[in-house]
Coordinates of C-alpha atoms in Angstrom, one line a residue:
Chain B
M262 CA 135.9 -162.9 -81.8
S263 CA 132.9 -161.8 -80.0
E264 CA 132.9 -159.8 -76.8
L265 CA 131.8 -162.4 -74.5
T266 CA 134.6 -164.7 -75.9
L267 CA 136.9 -162.1 -75.1
L268 CA 135.5 -161.4 -71.8
L269 CA 135.5 -165.2 -70.7
I270 CA 139.3 -165.5 -72.0
R271 CA 140.2 -162.4 -70.0
L272 CA 138.7 -163.9 -66.8
A273 CA 140.2 -167.4 -67.6
F274 CA 143.7 -165.8 -67.9
L275 CA 143.4 -163.8 -64.7
A276 CA 142.2 -167.1 -62.9
A277 CA 145.0 -169.0 -64.1
L278 CA 147.5 -166.3 -62.9
W279 CA 146.0 -166.5 -59.4
F280 CA 145.9 -170.3 -59.6
F281 CA 149.7 -170.1 -60.1
V282 CA 150.2 -168.1 -56.9
I283 CA 148.0 -170.2 -55.0
A284 CA 149.8 -173.6 -56.3
A285 CA 153.2 -171.8 -55.3
V286 CA 152.1 -171.2 -52.0
G287 CA 150.5 -174.7 -51.5
V288 CA 154.5 -175.9 -52.4
I289 CA 155.8 -173.6 -49.6
R290 CA 153.1 -174.9 -47.3
T291 CA 154.3 -178.4 -47.7
D292 CA 157.6 -176.9 -47.0
L293 CA 156.6 -175.6 -43.8
F294 CA 154.0 -177.9 -42.4
G295 CA 154.9 -181.3 -44.4
P296 CA 152.5 -183.1 -47.0
R297 CA 149.0 -183.1 -46.2
T298 CA 148.7 -187.0 -46.7
A299 CA 150.5 -189.1 -44.5
P300 CA 154.4 -188.8 -44.7
A301 CA 156.5 -191.0 -47.0
V302 CA 157.2 -193.3 -44.2
A303 CA 153.6 -194.4 -44.3
R304 CA 153.7 -195.0 -48.0
K305 CA 156.7 -196.9 -48.3
P306 CA 156.6 -199.3 -45.1
A307 CA 159.8 -201.2 -46.3
K308 CA 161.8 -198.0 -45.0
V309 CA 160.4 -198.2 -41.5
A310 CA 162.1 -201.2 -40.6
K311 CA 165.8 -199.7 -40.3
P312 CA 165.4 -197.3 -37.0
P313 CA 162.4 -198.5 -35.2
S314 CA 163.3 -195.9 -32.5
R315 CA 163.2 -192.9 -34.8
A316 CA 159.6 -192.9 -35.3
K317 CA 158.8 -192.3 -31.3
K318 CA 156.8 -189.5 -30.4
G319 CA 159.1 -188.0 -27.9
D320 CA 162.2 -187.8 -29.9
P321 CA 163.7 -184.5 -30.9
R322 CA 163.5 -183.5 -34.6
Q323 CA 165.2 -180.2 -34.8
L324 CA 168.1 -178.3 -33.4
I325 CA 167.1 -174.9 -32.6
V326 CA 169.7 -171.9 -32.1
T327 CA 168.3 -170.0 -29.2
G328 CA 170.9 -167.5 -28.4
G329 CA 174.0 -165.9 -30.3
P330 CA 174.3 -164.4 -33.6
L331 CA 172.8 -167.3 -35.4
Q332 CA 169.4 -167.1 -33.5
G333 CA 166.6 -168.7 -35.1
T334 CA 168.6 -171.1 -37.2
I335 CA 166.9 -174.6 -37.3
I336 CA 168.8 -177.8 -38.5
N337 CA 166.6 -180.6 -38.8
L338 CA 167.9 -183.7 -37.2
T339 CA 168.6 -187.1 -39.4
E340 CA 170.7 -189.9 -38.7
T341 CA 173.9 -187.9 -39.2
P342 CA 176.0 -186.4 -36.5
I343 CA 176.2 -182.7 -36.3
T344 CA 179.3 -181.0 -35.8
I345 CA 179.5 -177.6 -34.4
G346 CA 182.5 -175.1 -34.5
R347 CA 184.2 -172.2 -36.4
A348 CA 185.4 -174.8 -39.5
N349 CA 183.7 -174.1 -42.8
D350 CA 182.9 -177.7 -43.1
A351 CA 181.0 -178.0 -39.7
T352 CA 177.2 -178.6 -39.8
L353 CA 176.5 -175.2 -37.6
V354 CA 179.3 -173.0 -38.5
L355 CA 179.9 -170.4 -35.7
S356 CA 181.7 -167.1 -36.0
D357 CA 182.3 -166.7 -32.5
D358 CA 185.7 -165.8 -30.9
Y359 CA 185.0 -168.3 -28.0
A360 CA 184.3 -171.4 -30.1
S361 CA 186.9 -173.8 -31.5
S362 CA 187.3 -174.7 -35.1
R363 CA 186.0 -178.3 -34.0
H364 CA 184.1 -177.4 -30.7
A365 CA 181.5 -180.1 -30.0
R366 CA 179.7 -182.8 -31.6
L367 CA 176.0 -184.3 -31.7
F368 CA 175.3 -187.6 -32.5
P369 CA 172.3 -190.1 -32.1
Q370 CA 172.7 -193.5 -30.0
D371 CA 169.9 -195.8 -29.1
G372 CA 167.3 -193.0 -29.7
Q373 CA 168.7 -190.5 -27.7
W374 CA 171.2 -187.4 -28.7
I375 CA 174.4 -187.3 -27.2
V376 CA 176.7 -184.2 -27.0
E377 CA 180.5 -184.4 -27.0
D378 CA 183.1 -181.8 -26.5
L379 CA 185.7 -182.1 -29.0
G380 CA 188.6 -180.8 -26.7
S381 CA 187.5 -177.2 -27.3
T382 CA 189.3 -174.6 -25.3
N383 CA 186.4 -172.8 -23.9
G384 CA 184.0 -175.8 -23.2
T385 CA 180.6 -177.0 -23.7
Y386 CA 178.2 -176.7 -21.4
L387 CA 174.8 -178.6 -20.9
E388 CA 172.6 -176.3 -18.8
R389 CA 175.2 -175.1 -16.0
S390 CA 177.5 -178.2 -16.1
K391 CA 180.5 -178.4 -18.0
V392 CA 180.2 -181.4 -20.7
T393 CA 183.3 -183.6 -19.9
R394 CA 182.2 -186.8 -21.7
P395 CA 179.8 -187.7 -23.9
T396 CA 176.4 -186.8 -22.2
P397 CA 172.8 -187.7 -23.3
V398 CA 170.9 -184.2 -24.3
P399 CA 167.2 -184.1 -23.3
L400 CA 164.8 -181.9 -25.0
G401 CA 164.6 -178.3 -24.4
V402 CA 167.5 -178.2 -22.2
P403 CA 170.0 -175.3 -23.5
I404 CA 173.8 -176.3 -24.8
R405 CA 176.0 -173.4 -24.5
I406 CA 178.9 -172.9 -26.6
G407 CA 180.9 -169.3 -26.7
K408 CA 177.9 -167.0 -27.1
T409 CA 175.5 -169.7 -28.8
V410 CA 173.0 -171.4 -27.2
I411 CA 171.1 -174.2 -28.8
E412 CA 168.4 -176.6 -28.0
L413 CA 166.8 -179.9 -29.2
R414 CA 163.0 -179.6 -30.1
K415 CA 160.3 -181.8 -30.9
Chain R
M299 CA 171.2 -191.3 -48.8
S300 CA 168.5 -193.6 -47.5
A301 CA 168.4 -191.7 -44.4
V302 CA 167.5 -188.8 -46.2
D303 CA 164.7 -190.1 -48.5
G304 CA 162.7 -191.5 -45.7
A305 CA 163.4 -188.8 -43.3
P306 CA 160.4 -187.6 -41.7
V307 CA 161.0 -183.9 -41.9
P308 CA 159.9 -182.3 -45.2
M309 CA 162.4 -179.6 -45.3
T310 CA 165.0 -181.8 -46.9
A311 CA 163.0 -183.2 -49.9
K312 CA 164.0 -182.0 -53.1
R313 CA 160.8 -181.4 -54.6
R314 CA 161.7 -182.1 -58.1
G315 CA 158.4 -183.2 -59.2
A316 CA 156.4 -179.8 -57.6
Q317 CA 159.3 -177.9 -59.2
L318 CA 159.1 -179.2 -63.0
A319 CA 155.0 -178.9 -62.6
M320 CA 155.2 -175.4 -61.7
L321 CA 157.6 -174.8 -64.6
A322 CA 155.4 -176.0 -66.9
F323 CA 152.5 -174.1 -65.6
A324 CA 154.6 -171.0 -65.5
V325 CA 155.2 -171.8 -69.4
L326 CA 151.7 -172.5 -70.3
I327 CA 150.5 -169.4 -68.7
V328 CA 153.1 -167.2 -70.7
M329 CA 151.7 -169.1 -73.9
G330 CA 148.1 -168.6 -72.9
A331 CA 149.0 -164.8 -72.5
Y332 CA 150.5 -164.9 -75.8
A333 CA 147.5 -166.5 -77.5
S334 CA 145.2 -164.1 -75.7
V335 CA 147.1 -161.0 -77.2
G336 CA 146.6 -162.2 -80.4
L337 CA 142.9 -163.0 -80.1
G338 CA 142.3 -159.7 -78.4
L339 CA 144.6 -157.8 -81.3
D340 CA 142.9 -159.3 -84.4
G341 CA 140.9 -162.3 -83.4
K342 CA 143.4 -164.9 -84.1
I343 CA 146.1 -167.0 -82.4
P344 CA 149.5 -165.4 -83.3
S345 CA 151.6 -167.7 -85.6
G346 CA 154.7 -167.3 -83.5
M347 CA 152.9 -168.8 -80.3
L348 CA 154.4 -172.2 -80.5
T349 CA 157.8 -170.5 -81.2
Y350 CA 158.0 -168.5 -78.3
G351 CA 156.1 -170.8 -75.8
L352 CA 158.6 -173.5 -76.6
G353 CA 161.4 -171.2 -77.2
L354 CA 160.8 -170.3 -73.6
G355 CA 160.0 -173.5 -72.4
A356 CA 163.3 -175.1 -73.9
L357 CA 165.2 -172.2 -72.2
M358 CA 163.8 -172.9 -68.9
L359 CA 164.2 -176.9 -69.3
A360 CA 167.6 -176.1 -69.9
A361 CA 168.0 -174.0 -66.8
Y362 CA 165.9 -176.8 -64.8
L363 CA 168.4 -179.2 -65.9
V364 CA 171.3 -177.4 -64.8
L365 CA 169.8 -176.6 -61.6
A366 CA 168.8 -180.3 -61.0
K367 CA 172.6 -181.3 -62.1
F368 CA 174.5 -178.5 -59.9
A369 CA 172.0 -177.5 -57.3
P370 CA 169.6 -180.2 -56.9
W371 CA 168.4 -179.5 -53.3
A372 CA 167.8 -175.8 -54.4
D373 CA 164.5 -174.4 -53.7
P374 CA 161.9 -175.5 -56.0
L375 CA 160.0 -172.3 -56.4
L376 CA 162.7 -169.7 -57.3
L377 CA 162.7 -170.9 -61.2
P378 CA 159.2 -171.1 -61.9
L379 CA 158.1 -167.8 -60.5
V380 CA 161.1 -166.1 -62.1
T381 CA 160.0 -167.5 -65.5
L382 CA 156.5 -166.5 -65.2
V383 CA 157.4 -162.6 -64.5
N384 CA 160.0 -162.9 -67.3
G385 CA 157.5 -164.5 -69.8
I386 CA 154.8 -161.8 -69.0
G387 CA 157.4 -159.4 -69.5
I388 CA 158.0 -160.7 -73.0
V389 CA 154.4 -161.0 -73.9
M390 CA 153.7 -157.5 -72.9
I391 CA 156.7 -156.3 -74.9
Y392 CA 155.5 -158.5 -77.7
R393 CA 152.0 -156.7 -77.3
L394 CA 153.5 -153.3 -77.7
E395 CA 155.6 -154.1 -80.6
Q396 CA 152.4 -155.2 -82.2
A397 CA 150.5 -151.9 -81.3
P398 CA 153.0 -151.0 -83.0
M399 CA 155.5 -148.8 -80.7
P400 CA 158.7 -148.3 -82.1
G401 CA 161.6 -149.5 -79.7
A402 CA 159.4 -152.5 -78.4
N403 CA 161.2 -155.6 -79.4
A404 CA 160.1 -159.2 -78.2
T405 CA 162.3 -161.2 -80.0
T406 CA 165.5 -159.1 -78.5
Q407 CA 164.0 -159.6 -75.3
L408 CA 163.6 -163.5 -75.8
M409 CA 167.5 -163.6 -77.0
W410 CA 168.4 -161.5 -73.7
T411 CA 166.4 -164.1 -71.5
A412 CA 168.4 -166.9 -73.4
L413 CA 171.6 -165.1 -72.7
G414 CA 170.2 -164.6 -69.1
V415 CA 169.6 -168.4 -68.7
V416 CA 173.1 -169.2 -69.9
M417 CA 174.7 -166.6 -67.0
F418 CA 172.2 -168.2 -64.8
S419 CA 174.1 -171.6 -65.7
A420 CA 177.2 -170.2 -65.9
T421 CA 177.0 -169.0 -62.4
L422 CA 175.8 -172.2 -61.0
I423 CA 178.6 -174.2 -62.5
V424 CA 181.3 -171.9 -61.6
L425 CA 180.3 -171.2 -58.2
K426 CA 180.4 -174.3 -56.4
D427 CA 180.1 -172.9 -52.9
Q428 CA 178.8 -169.2 -52.2
R429 CA 181.4 -168.7 -49.5
A430 CA 184.0 -168.5 -52.0
L431 CA 182.8 -165.1 -52.4
Q432 CA 183.5 -164.1 -48.9
R433 CA 187.3 -164.2 -50.2
L434 CA 186.5 -161.8 -52.6
T435 CA 184.8 -159.1 -50.4
Y436 CA 187.1 -156.2 -51.1
T437 CA 187.4 -157.1 -54.7
A438 CA 183.9 -157.2 -55.3
G439 CA 183.8 -153.9 -53.5
F440 CA 186.3 -152.3 -55.8
A441 CA 184.6 -153.8 -58.8
G442 CA 181.3 -152.5 -57.7
V443 CA 182.6 -149.0 -57.2
I444 CA 184.5 -149.1 -60.7
L445 CA 181.4 -150.2 -62.6
L446 CA 179.1 -147.7 -60.9
A447 CA 181.6 -144.9 -61.7
I448 CA 182.8 -145.8 -65.3
P449 CA 179.7 -143.9 -66.7
A450 CA 180.0 -140.8 -64.4
V451 CA 183.7 -140.2 -65.7
L452 CA 182.9 -141.1 -69.7
P453 CA 182.2 -138.0 -71.6
A454 CA 177.9 -137.6 -72.0
S455 CA 178.1 -138.7 -75.7
L456 CA 179.0 -142.3 -74.7
S457 CA 177.1 -142.6 -71.2
E458 CA 174.0 -140.3 -71.5
V459 CA 170.7 -141.9 -72.5
Q460 CA 167.4 -139.6 -71.9
G461 CA 169.0 -137.4 -69.4
A462 CA 170.5 -140.4 -67.0
K463 CA 174.3 -141.0 -67.3
I464 CA 174.4 -144.5 -66.5
W465 CA 175.3 -146.3 -69.8
I466 CA 178.6 -147.3 -71.5
R467 CA 177.4 -147.2 -75.3
L468 CA 179.8 -148.8 -78.1
G469 CA 178.1 -148.1 -81.2
Q470 CA 174.8 -150.3 -81.4
F471 CA 175.8 -152.2 -78.2
S472 CA 175.2 -150.7 -74.7
I473 CA 175.1 -151.8 -71.4
Q474 CA 174.3 -150.3 -67.8
P475 CA 177.3 -151.4 -65.8
G476 CA 175.1 -150.3 -62.6
E477 CA 173.3 -153.5 -62.9
F478 CA 176.3 -155.6 -62.3
A479 CA 177.6 -153.1 -59.7
K480 CA 174.8 -153.7 -57.4
L481 CA 175.5 -157.4 -57.2
A482 CA 178.9 -157.0 -56.7
L483 CA 178.5 -154.3 -54.1
V484 CA 176.0 -156.6 -52.1
V485 CA 178.8 -159.2 -51.9
F486 CA 180.9 -156.5 -50.6
F487 CA 178.5 -155.4 -47.9
A488 CA 177.9 -158.8 -46.7
G489 CA 181.5 -159.8 -46.6
Y490 CA 182.5 -156.5 -44.9
L491 CA 179.5 -156.8 -42.3
V492 CA 180.2 -160.2 -41.3
A493 CA 183.6 -158.9 -40.2
K494 CA 182.4 -155.8 -38.5
R495 CA 179.1 -156.6 -37.3
D496 CA 180.3 -157.3 -33.5
V497 CA 181.5 -153.6 -33.2
L498 CA 178.7 -151.9 -35.1
A499 CA 176.4 -154.0 -33.1
L500 CA 177.8 -153.7 -29.3
A501 CA 179.6 -150.5 -29.1
G502 CA 177.6 -147.4 -28.1
R503 CA 175.2 -146.2 -25.6
R504 CA 171.6 -146.1 -24.9
L505 CA 169.8 -142.9 -25.5
L506 CA 165.9 -142.8 -24.6
F507 CA 164.7 -145.9 -26.5
I508 CA 167.3 -146.4 -29.2
D509 CA 170.7 -147.7 -28.9
L510 CA 173.3 -144.9 -30.6
P511 CA 176.4 -146.3 -32.1
R512 CA 179.7 -144.5 -31.5
A513 CA 180.5 -141.5 -33.7
R514 CA 183.6 -143.4 -35.2
D515 CA 181.7 -146.1 -36.2
L516 CA 179.6 -144.1 -38.5
G517 CA 182.4 -143.9 -41.2
P518 CA 180.9 -146.8 -43.3
V519 CA 177.4 -145.6 -43.4
L520 CA 179.0 -142.0 -44.1
I521 CA 181.0 -143.2 -46.9
T522 CA 178.1 -145.4 -48.6
W523 CA 175.7 -142.1 -48.1
G524 CA 178.5 -140.1 -49.7
F525 CA 178.8 -142.5 -52.5
A526 CA 174.7 -142.8 -53.0
I527 CA 174.5 -138.8 -53.2
A528 CA 177.7 -138.7 -55.7
T529 CA 175.4 -141.0 -57.9
L530 CA 172.4 -139.1 -57.6
I531 CA 174.3 -135.9 -58.4
L532 CA 176.9 -136.9 -61.0
E533 CA 174.8 -139.9 -62.9
K534 CA 171.5 -137.9 -62.3
D535 CA 170.1 -141.3 -61.2
L536 CA 168.1 -141.1 -58.2
G537 CA 166.9 -144.8 -58.6
T538 CA 170.3 -146.6 -58.2
S539 CA 171.1 -144.1 -55.4
L540 CA 168.1 -145.1 -53.5
L541 CA 168.6 -148.9 -54.2
L542 CA 172.3 -149.2 -52.9
F543 CA 171.9 -147.0 -50.1
G544 CA 168.7 -148.5 -48.9
T545 CA 170.0 -151.9 -49.3
F546 CA 173.3 -151.3 -47.1
I547 CA 170.8 -149.8 -44.5
A548 CA 168.8 -153.0 -44.4
M549 CA 171.8 -155.3 -44.3
L550 CA 173.4 -153.2 -41.6
Y551 CA 170.1 -153.7 -39.9
I552 CA 170.3 -157.6 -40.5
A553 CA 173.6 -157.8 -39.3
T554 CA 173.3 -155.8 -36.0
Q555 CA 169.6 -155.7 -35.1
R556 CA 169.8 -152.0 -34.1
T557 CA 166.9 -149.7 -35.2
S558 CA 169.1 -146.9 -34.8
W559 CA 170.9 -147.6 -37.8
V560 CA 167.9 -147.6 -40.1
L561 CA 166.7 -144.4 -38.6
I562 CA 170.1 -142.8 -39.2
G563 CA 170.2 -144.1 -42.8
I564 CA 166.4 -142.6 -43.4
L565 CA 167.5 -139.3 -41.9
L566 CA 170.8 -139.0 -43.6
F567 CA 169.2 -139.9 -47.1
A568 CA 166.1 -137.8 -46.8
G569 CA 168.4 -134.9 -45.9
G570 CA 170.8 -135.5 -48.5
A571 CA 168.1 -135.6 -51.0
V572 CA 166.5 -132.8 -50.2
L573 CA 170.1 -130.9 -50.0
A574 CA 170.7 -132.2 -53.7
G575 CA 167.0 -131.0 -54.5
M576 CA 167.6 -127.3 -53.4
A577 CA 171.2 -127.5 -55.1
F578 CA 171.0 -129.1 -58.5
S579 CA 168.1 -128.4 -61.1
H580 CA 167.6 -132.0 -62.5
V581 CA 167.2 -133.3 -59.1
E582 CA 164.5 -130.9 -58.4
A583 CA 163.1 -131.2 -61.6
R584 CA 162.3 -134.6 -60.8
F585 CA 160.5 -133.8 -57.1
D586 CA 158.5 -131.3 -59.3
A587 CA 157.3 -133.8 -61.9
W588 CA 156.3 -135.9 -59.0
L589 CA 154.6 -133.6 -57.0
H590 CA 152.9 -131.4 -59.4
A591 CA 152.6 -134.2 -62.1
D592 CA 148.8 -133.1 -62.7
S593 CA 149.2 -129.3 -62.8
P594 CA 148.5 -127.7 -66.4
E595 CA 152.3 -126.6 -66.9
L596 CA 153.8 -129.9 -66.2
Y597 CA 151.0 -132.4 -67.6
E598 CA 152.4 -131.7 -71.2
T599 CA 155.9 -132.0 -70.4
A600 CA 157.5 -133.7 -67.6
G601 CA 154.7 -135.2 -65.8
F602 CA 153.1 -136.6 -69.2
Q603 CA 154.6 -140.3 -69.0
L604 CA 153.6 -140.3 -65.1
M605 CA 149.9 -139.4 -66.0
Q606 CA 149.7 -141.5 -69.1
G607 CA 150.7 -144.4 -66.8
L608 CA 148.2 -143.3 -64.1
F609 CA 145.3 -143.2 -66.7
A610 CA 146.1 -146.4 -68.1
M611 CA 146.0 -148.2 -65.0
G612 CA 142.5 -146.5 -64.0
S613 CA 141.1 -147.4 -67.5
G614 CA 142.4 -150.9 -66.6
G615 CA 140.6 -151.0 -63.2
I616 CA 139.9 -154.2 -61.4
L617 CA 139.8 -156.8 -64.2
G618 CA 141.5 -154.9 -66.8
T619 CA 140.8 -154.4 -70.5
G620 CA 142.2 -157.6 -71.6
L621 CA 145.3 -158.6 -73.1
G622 CA 145.8 -156.9 -76.7
Q623 CA 142.5 -154.7 -75.7
G624 CA 143.9 -151.7 -74.1
H625 CA 146.1 -148.7 -75.2
P626 CA 149.3 -149.1 -73.4
N627 CA 151.0 -147.8 -76.4
L628 CA 150.1 -144.4 -75.4
I629 CA 152.5 -144.4 -72.4
P630 CA 155.9 -143.3 -73.4
L631 CA 158.5 -145.7 -72.9
A632 CA 155.7 -148.3 -71.9
F633 CA 158.1 -151.4 -72.7
S634 CA 160.9 -150.4 -70.2
D635 CA 160.5 -148.4 -67.1
F636 CA 156.6 -148.3 -67.7
I637 CA 155.7 -152.0 -68.3
F638 CA 154.0 -152.0 -64.9
P639 CA 151.2 -149.7 -65.8
A640 CA 151.1 -151.1 -69.4
T641 CA 150.4 -154.5 -67.8
G642 CA 148.0 -152.8 -65.3
E643 CA 145.9 -151.5 -68.2
E644 CA 145.4 -155.0 -69.8
L645 CA 145.4 -157.1 -66.8
G646 CA 144.0 -154.6 -64.2
L647 CA 144.3 -154.9 -60.4
T648 CA 143.7 -158.1 -60.1
G649 CA 146.6 -159.4 -62.4
L650 CA 148.9 -156.5 -60.7
M651 CA 148.4 -158.1 -57.5
A652 CA 149.1 -161.5 -58.8
L653 CA 152.2 -160.5 -60.3
L654 CA 153.2 -158.5 -57.1
L655 CA 152.5 -161.8 -55.2
V656 CA 154.8 -163.4 -57.4
Y657 CA 157.5 -161.2 -56.5
A658 CA 156.9 -161.5 -52.9
L659 CA 157.0 -165.1 -53.0
I660 CA 160.4 -164.9 -54.9
V661 CA 161.6 -162.4 -51.9
Q662 CA 160.0 -165.1 -49.6
R663 CA 161.8 -167.5 -50.7
G664 CA 165.2 -165.7 -50.7
L665 CA 164.8 -164.7 -47.0
R666 CA 163.8 -168.2 -46.3
T667 CA 167.1 -169.2 -47.3
A668 CA 168.8 -166.4 -45.5
I669 CA 167.0 -167.9 -42.2
A670 CA 168.0 -171.7 -43.3
A671 CA 171.6 -170.6 -44.0
R672 CA 174.2 -171.9 -41.8
D673 CA 176.8 -169.3 -41.8
P674 CA 176.9 -165.6 -41.1
F675 CA 178.0 -164.6 -44.5
S676 CA 175.4 -166.7 -46.5
K677 CA 172.7 -165.3 -44.1
L678 CA 173.3 -161.8 -45.0
L679 CA 174.1 -162.3 -48.6
A680 CA 170.9 -164.1 -49.3
G681 CA 169.0 -161.6 -46.9
G682 CA 170.9 -158.8 -49.0
L683 CA 169.8 -160.0 -52.4
S684 CA 166.4 -160.7 -51.5
F685 CA 166.1 -157.3 -50.1
I686 CA 167.6 -155.6 -53.1
L687 CA 165.0 -157.2 -55.1
A688 CA 161.9 -156.5 -53.2
W689 CA 163.3 -152.9 -52.9
Q690 CA 163.8 -152.6 -56.6
V691 CA 160.3 -153.6 -57.0
F692 CA 159.0 -151.2 -54.4
I693 CA 161.2 -148.2 -55.9
I694 CA 159.6 -148.6 -59.4
V695 CA 156.0 -149.6 -58.7
G696 CA 155.9 -147.0 -56.1
G697 CA 157.5 -144.6 -58.6
V698 CA 154.9 -145.2 -61.5
T699 CA 152.0 -145.1 -58.9
R700 CA 153.4 -141.8 -57.9
L701 CA 153.8 -143.1 -54.4
I702 CA 157.6 -141.8 -54.3
P703 CA 159.4 -139.6 -57.0
L704 CA 159.9 -141.7 -60.1
T705 CA 163.2 -143.1 -60.7
G706 CA 164.5 -144.7 -64.0
L707 CA 164.7 -148.4 -62.5
V708 CA 163.8 -151.4 -64.6
T709 CA 161.0 -153.6 -63.1
P710 CA 163.2 -156.8 -62.4
F711 CA 162.8 -159.5 -65.1
M712 CA 159.8 -157.6 -66.9
S713 CA 161.3 -154.5 -68.5
A714 CA 163.0 -154.5 -71.9
G715 CA 166.7 -154.3 -71.3
G716 CA 169.7 -156.6 -71.3
S717 CA 171.8 -155.6 -68.5
A718 CA 169.0 -155.8 -66.1
L719 CA 167.9 -159.3 -67.2
L720 CA 171.5 -160.9 -67.1
A721 CA 172.2 -159.2 -63.8
N722 CA 168.8 -160.6 -62.3
W723 CA 169.6 -163.9 -63.5
M724 CA 172.8 -163.8 -61.8
L725 CA 171.3 -162.8 -58.7
I726 CA 168.6 -165.8 -59.1
A727 CA 171.5 -168.0 -59.7
V728 CA 173.5 -166.9 -56.5
L729 CA 170.0 -167.4 -54.5
V730 CA 169.6 -170.7 -55.8
R731 CA 173.1 -172.0 -55.0
M732 CA 172.6 -170.8 -51.4
S733 CA 169.1 -172.2 -51.1
D734 CA 171.0 -175.5 -52.2
A735 CA 173.4 -175.2 -49.5
A736 CA 171.0 -174.2 -46.9
R737 CA 168.6 -177.1 -47.6
R738 CA 171.2 -179.9 -48.1
P739 CA 171.6 -182.4 -45.4
P740 CA 174.2 -182.6 -43.2
P741 CA 177.1 -184.4 -44.6
Q742 CA 177.3 -188.1 -43.7
A743 CA 179.8 -189.2 -41.5
I744 CA 182.3 -191.4 -43.1
Q745 CA 182.4 -194.1 -40.4
D746 CA 181.0 -194.7 -37.1
E747 CA 183.2 -193.3 -34.6
G748 CA 183.2 -195.0 -31.3
L749 CA 182.1 -192.9 -28.1
T750 CA 185.7 -192.8 -26.7
Q751 CA 187.5 -191.7 -29.8
V752 CA 189.1 -188.1 -29.4
M753 CA 189.3 -186.0 -32.2
Q754 CA 192.9 -184.4 -32.4
R755 CA 194.0 -181.2 -34.1

């Protein structure tokens, strides 16, 4: 085995090692920013037909916790309702003495998200006003539940 | 699950294809490394390449299938990244075995890897929901303390190997209970801090720039500190002591977001270590070997291993000598504590940086899981487990590069050693379980409830 071949093998191995790292970073990148090509919706037009309202630009896509112990948590909004409370099966589990076990619910209807208080002890607040009946949630308006503040974002 | 498949949000994708491709890539790299060792040593591809490569590939395929069945939403990168470091470790041990170096045995390491994959699968299958661990908070704490304390209590003949009293030896068979203790203790810390974090985070008063906690809230920190120092003195094990205390402080910081805890922790540990150094000769010897490793008196004795490691990395340089072409067998214990400098000699700085990045990516995936987790216990547990992995890599790499005193910790997944490999595979299984829970889309509603429906409880 000549020196040159060994040198080439050595360099090729190091290159492969780094290529692995770069590929791993690539997978993470797709996780963070979405696939580089158009998303799955564009490739499979059959699936777009179902909810025409969802693809609209102004719709909220994420629920972000902006205050309280869970600050920074992000939940991606799909078609499913989101329950908030201390119960273990809630979508967002709060450990907050001021929250009820099934405190509030967020669900999509006709292209907007609605917040509904589920008979909690201490109430749910949309901005400053107490939520007494299902109320539409605009983008970026804080919902306060106990010590936790959440917002809808694009 | 049509709502999920068509979802525009990439977070909820399963990424099975990416995972399988990365896994195959990792196994290919390991096989390449294996071939490269053979070519470098005697100019031909070793006969066992297919056995080793396919063996590792089959193991990882099994792990992948279990993961796809029992944790389908789990992070796609954790398994491939771990496969790579584990495989490179086996190749390095094989290379040292061929050198030849007594004690290095790649077949044993492959067998332990197989057992590690079994533990990984068992943990994933048994642990359906990581929140079940929260109920075991105090049991885990008790188990951790017992596991850690056994070697200290046993007579030295049953527990001491090369100056560190951290083993249980039963004839041929020996395990390091401390490796499992650290998992149990992280579970305990997470459960305990979830229960107590409000009082630890809120009570206290402000002095200059930092919020000082109340004196009585210092209890848990002081107990952990006393425990860490006792480990240091009774088991002659600076590494585990530093590892556990550092992890506790980091988790305390994650739970309370208070800088003062970190400062208190660092001061306590530094103070304790200095005091222990003055009082006990074996701790002092460790410090001496670190500070004066290159002095003529210590070079032949306590500092020899450290200096050989440094020379090895030096002769590797930027690009390394190439696999199979260096002399890593000159470093004592190159297959366990010093596998990192041995790899550094043959792969050079370029290879070491890639390996460190792979570790960093594993930790990043863990911390990402912590951010995405939906309940405080999972957040703390994922944060703690990721941190303990990062911290362990830091302590051992810092030790062999002479940044901090050398401690007898293993390089996770690379060093020869069964207990550490099993424990770390279990750690990854818990992380995988949590990332599955965190990335799983919210549960589907059973029926469409009307607006006026009132939920009663």
